[in-house]
Amino acid sequence: MTFQYKHISSPLGQILIAASDEGIKGLWFENQQHHPDITSWQAVRSQKWLDQCASEIQSYFLGTLREFKSPLSIPWGTEFQQSVWRELRLIPFGQTTSYGELATRIKKPQAVRAVGAAIGKNPWSIVVPCHRIIGANGNLTGYAGGLEKKTSLLRLEME
């Protein structure tokens, strides 16, 4: 299967969006941890899902979009990681939850560290809102794109 990609500009820097015919394969900030090797992927100017996602990302940063509709292509991760990523999508815009609360929601309350590791490998930054996860004490904790970006995303949603 060939994946297609393009880069878009955002207020937080360049974003790579990748897609297949089924939907969005991933979305990563430039220099983000776990950034994929795209050497075998095809750069394109336009593709149905890339264009839709790029438009949604721009609307998100303008403050006019609260829920992403672009379909996700799910070739990534283990069953456990996918369960974490599905649960992340249920966290409402402008709200946060903790790693422990998320572990409880997927019925794995003892798996807080594993939940954190799965969140760190989320391949759909912003669209699957891993930035909405905070520490149990309310502090901001790790974000594969960097804490400055996490802070900016949360600030955008809280305004």
GROMACS .gro file of C-alpha atoms in nm:
model
  159
    1MET     CA    1   0.000   0.000   0.000
    2THR     CA    2   0.135   0.341  -0.094
    3PHE     CA    3   0.091   0.630   0.144
    4GLN     CA    4   0.069   0.985   0.025
    5TYR     CA    5   0.166   1.292   0.222
    6LYS     CA    6   0.193   1.665   0.222
    7HIS     CA    7   0.317   1.933   0.458
    8ILE     CA    8   0.103   2.221   0.578
    9SER     CA    9   0.186   2.530   0.780
   10SER     CA   10   0.024   2.594   1.116
   11PRO     CA   11   0.069   2.851   1.393
   12LEU     CA   12   0.280   2.585   1.571
   13GLY     CA   13   0.504   2.504   1.274
   14GLN     CA   14   0.504   2.259   0.986
   15ILE     CA   15   0.275   1.958   1.005
   16LEU     CA   16   0.309   1.638   0.803
   17ILE     CA   17  -0.019   1.472   0.707
   18ALA     CA   18  -0.017   1.123   0.554
   19ALA     CA   19  -0.307   0.928   0.407
   20SER     CA   20  -0.409   0.613   0.228
   21ASP     CA   21  -0.722   0.561   0.021
   22GLU     CA   22  -0.902   0.465   0.344
   23GLY     CA   23  -0.824   0.779   0.543
   24ILE     CA   24  -0.562   0.966   0.742
   25LYS     CA   25  -0.258   0.756   0.827
   26GLY     CA   26  -0.107   1.013   1.060
   27LEU     CA   27  -0.036   1.372   1.145
   28TRP     CA   28   0.294   1.481   1.300
   29PHE     CA   29   0.461   1.807   1.389
   30GLU     CA   30   0.802   1.863   1.236
   31ASN     CA   31   1.072   1.720   1.468
   32GLN     CA   32   0.812   1.536   1.677
   33GLN     CA   33   0.916   1.220   1.858
   34HIS     CA   34   0.816   0.906   1.667
   35HIS     CA   35   0.811   1.098   1.337
   36PRO     CA   36   0.785   0.837   1.059
   37ASP     CA   37   1.036   0.765   0.787
   38ILE     CA   38   0.856   0.889   0.477
   39THR     CA   39   1.118   0.796   0.217
   40SER     CA   40   0.893   0.530   0.062
   41TRP     CA   41   0.582   0.752   0.070
   42GLN     CA   42   0.464   0.970  -0.217
   43ALA     CA   43   0.454   1.350  -0.183
   44VAL     CA   44   0.141   1.495  -0.345
   45ARG     CA   45  -0.025   1.836  -0.370
   46SER     CA   46  -0.375   1.703  -0.340
   47GLN     CA   47  -0.552   1.390  -0.219
   48LYS     CA   48  -0.907   1.360  -0.089
   49TRP     CA   49  -0.826   1.283   0.278
   50LEU     CA   50  -0.514   1.500   0.293
   51ASP     CA   51  -0.711   1.798   0.165
   52GLN     CA   52  -1.000   1.739   0.406
   53CYS     CA   53  -0.767   1.700   0.705
   54ALA     CA   54  -0.561   2.006   0.607
   55SER     CA   55  -0.880   2.212   0.588
   56GLU     CA   56  -0.994   2.081   0.927
   57ILE     CA   57  -0.655   2.161   1.086
   58GLN     CA   58  -0.671   2.518   0.954
   59SER     CA   59  -1.027   2.555   1.088
   60TYR     CA   60  -0.917   2.413   1.424
   61PHE     CA   61  -0.644   2.676   1.456
   62LEU     CA   62  -0.892   2.947   1.355
   63GLY     CA   63  -1.114   2.832   1.642
   64THR     CA   64  -1.405   2.728   1.417
   65LEU     CA   65  -1.366   2.348   1.439
   66ARG     CA   66  -1.412   2.143   1.755
   67GLU     CA   67  -1.444   1.790   1.616
   68PHE     CA   68  -1.248   1.628   1.334
   69LYS     CA   69  -1.444   1.430   1.075
   70SER     CA   70  -1.157   1.297   0.862
   71PRO     CA   71  -1.157   0.917   0.871
   72LEU     CA   72  -0.853   0.749   1.020
   73SER     CA   73  -0.672   0.466   0.850
   74ILE     CA   74  -0.577   0.234   1.138
   75PRO     CA   75  -0.268   0.036   1.034
   76TRP     CA   76  -0.074   0.143   1.343
   77GLY     CA   77  -0.025  -0.003   1.685
   78THR     CA   78  -0.121  -0.291   1.903
   79GLU     CA   79  -0.476  -0.365   2.012
   80PHE     CA   80  -0.398  -0.198   2.345
   81GLN     CA   81  -0.261   0.118   2.179
   82GLN     CA   82  -0.562   0.136   1.952
   83SER     CA   83  -0.794   0.112   2.254
   84VAL     CA   84  -0.613   0.407   2.413
   85TRP     CA   85  -0.631   0.610   2.091
   86ARG     CA   86  -1.004   0.537   2.052
   87GLU     CA   87  -1.065   0.658   2.407
   88LEU     CA   88  -0.863   0.974   2.345
   89ARG     CA   89  -1.108   1.066   2.069
   90LEU     CA   90  -1.390   1.069   2.326
   91ILE     CA   91  -1.236   1.350   2.534
   92PRO     CA   92  -1.440   1.661   2.450
   93PHE     CA   93  -1.286   1.974   2.305
   94GLY     CA   94  -1.162   2.205   2.579
   95GLN     CA   95  -1.153   1.935   2.847
   96THR     CA   96  -0.869   1.735   2.996
   97THR     CA   97  -0.832   1.407   3.179
   98SER     CA   98  -0.544   1.230   3.350
   99TYR     CA   99  -0.347   0.924   3.248
  100GLY     CA  100  -0.499   0.734   3.541
  101GLU     CA  101  -0.853   0.832   3.448
  102LEU     CA  102  -0.791   0.721   3.090
  103ALA     CA  103  -0.649   0.387   3.212
  104THR     CA  104  -0.965   0.336   3.420
  105ARG     CA  105  -1.187   0.425   3.123
  106ILE     CA  106  -1.029   0.148   2.913
  107LYS     CA  107  -1.071  -0.091   3.209
  108LYS     CA  108  -0.695  -0.119   3.274
  109PRO     CA  109  -0.653   0.092   3.591
  110GLN     CA  110  -0.311  -0.060   3.669
  111ALA     CA  111  -0.176   0.020   3.322
  112VAL     CA  112  -0.113   0.392   3.370
  113ARG     CA  113   0.246   0.376   3.240
  114ALA     CA  114   0.143   0.167   2.940
  115VAL     CA  115  -0.134   0.417   2.867
  116GLY     CA  116   0.126   0.696   2.880
  117ALA     CA  117   0.351   0.506   2.639
  118ALA     CA  118   0.060   0.448   2.398
  119ILE     CA  119  -0.035   0.815   2.414
  120GLY     CA  120   0.324   0.911   2.335
  121LYS     CA  121   0.310   0.703   2.016
  122ASN     CA  122  -0.025   0.842   1.898
  123PRO     CA  123   0.023   0.889   1.522
  124TRP     CA  124  -0.258   1.145   1.483
  125SER     CA  125  -0.148   1.455   1.675
  126ILE     CA  126  -0.429   1.706   1.732
  127VAL     CA  127  -0.689   1.487   1.552
  128VAL     CA  128  -0.662   1.223   1.826
  129PRO     CA  129  -0.626   1.471   2.112
  130CYS     CA  130  -0.342   1.335   2.323
  131HIS     CA  131  -0.268   1.696   2.424
  132ARG     CA  132  -0.578   1.677   2.648
  133ILE     CA  133  -0.405   1.435   2.888
  134ILE     CA  134  -0.251   1.583   3.203
  135GLY     CA  135  -0.086   1.449   3.516
  136ALA     CA  136  -0.293   1.337   3.814
  137ASN     CA  137  -0.194   1.657   3.997
  138GLY     CA  138  -0.316   1.874   3.709
  139ASN     CA  139   0.033   1.951   3.576
  140LEU     CA  140   0.121   1.930   3.211
  141THR     CA  141   0.335   1.630   3.135
  142GLY     CA  142   0.504   1.492   2.825
  143TYR     CA  143   0.393   1.555   2.470
  144ALA     CA  144   0.569   1.406   2.167
  145GLY     CA  145   0.543   1.742   1.989
  146GLY     CA  146   0.688   1.932   2.286
  147LEU     CA  147   0.528   2.092   2.594
  148GLU     CA  148   0.513   2.435   2.428
  149LYS     CA  149   0.287   2.294   2.159
  150LYS     CA  150   0.075   2.111   2.417
  151THR     CA  151   0.034   2.433   2.614
  152SER     CA  152  -0.063   2.624   2.298
  153LEU     CA  153  -0.318   2.360   2.193
  154LEU     CA  154  -0.482   2.359   2.536
  155ARG     CA  155  -0.484   2.738   2.548
  156LEU     CA  156  -0.652   2.748   2.204
  157GLU     CA  157  -0.922   2.510   2.326
  158MET     CA  158  -0.980   2.688   2.657
  159GLU     CA  159  -1.035   3.034   2.504
   0.00000   0.00000   0.00000
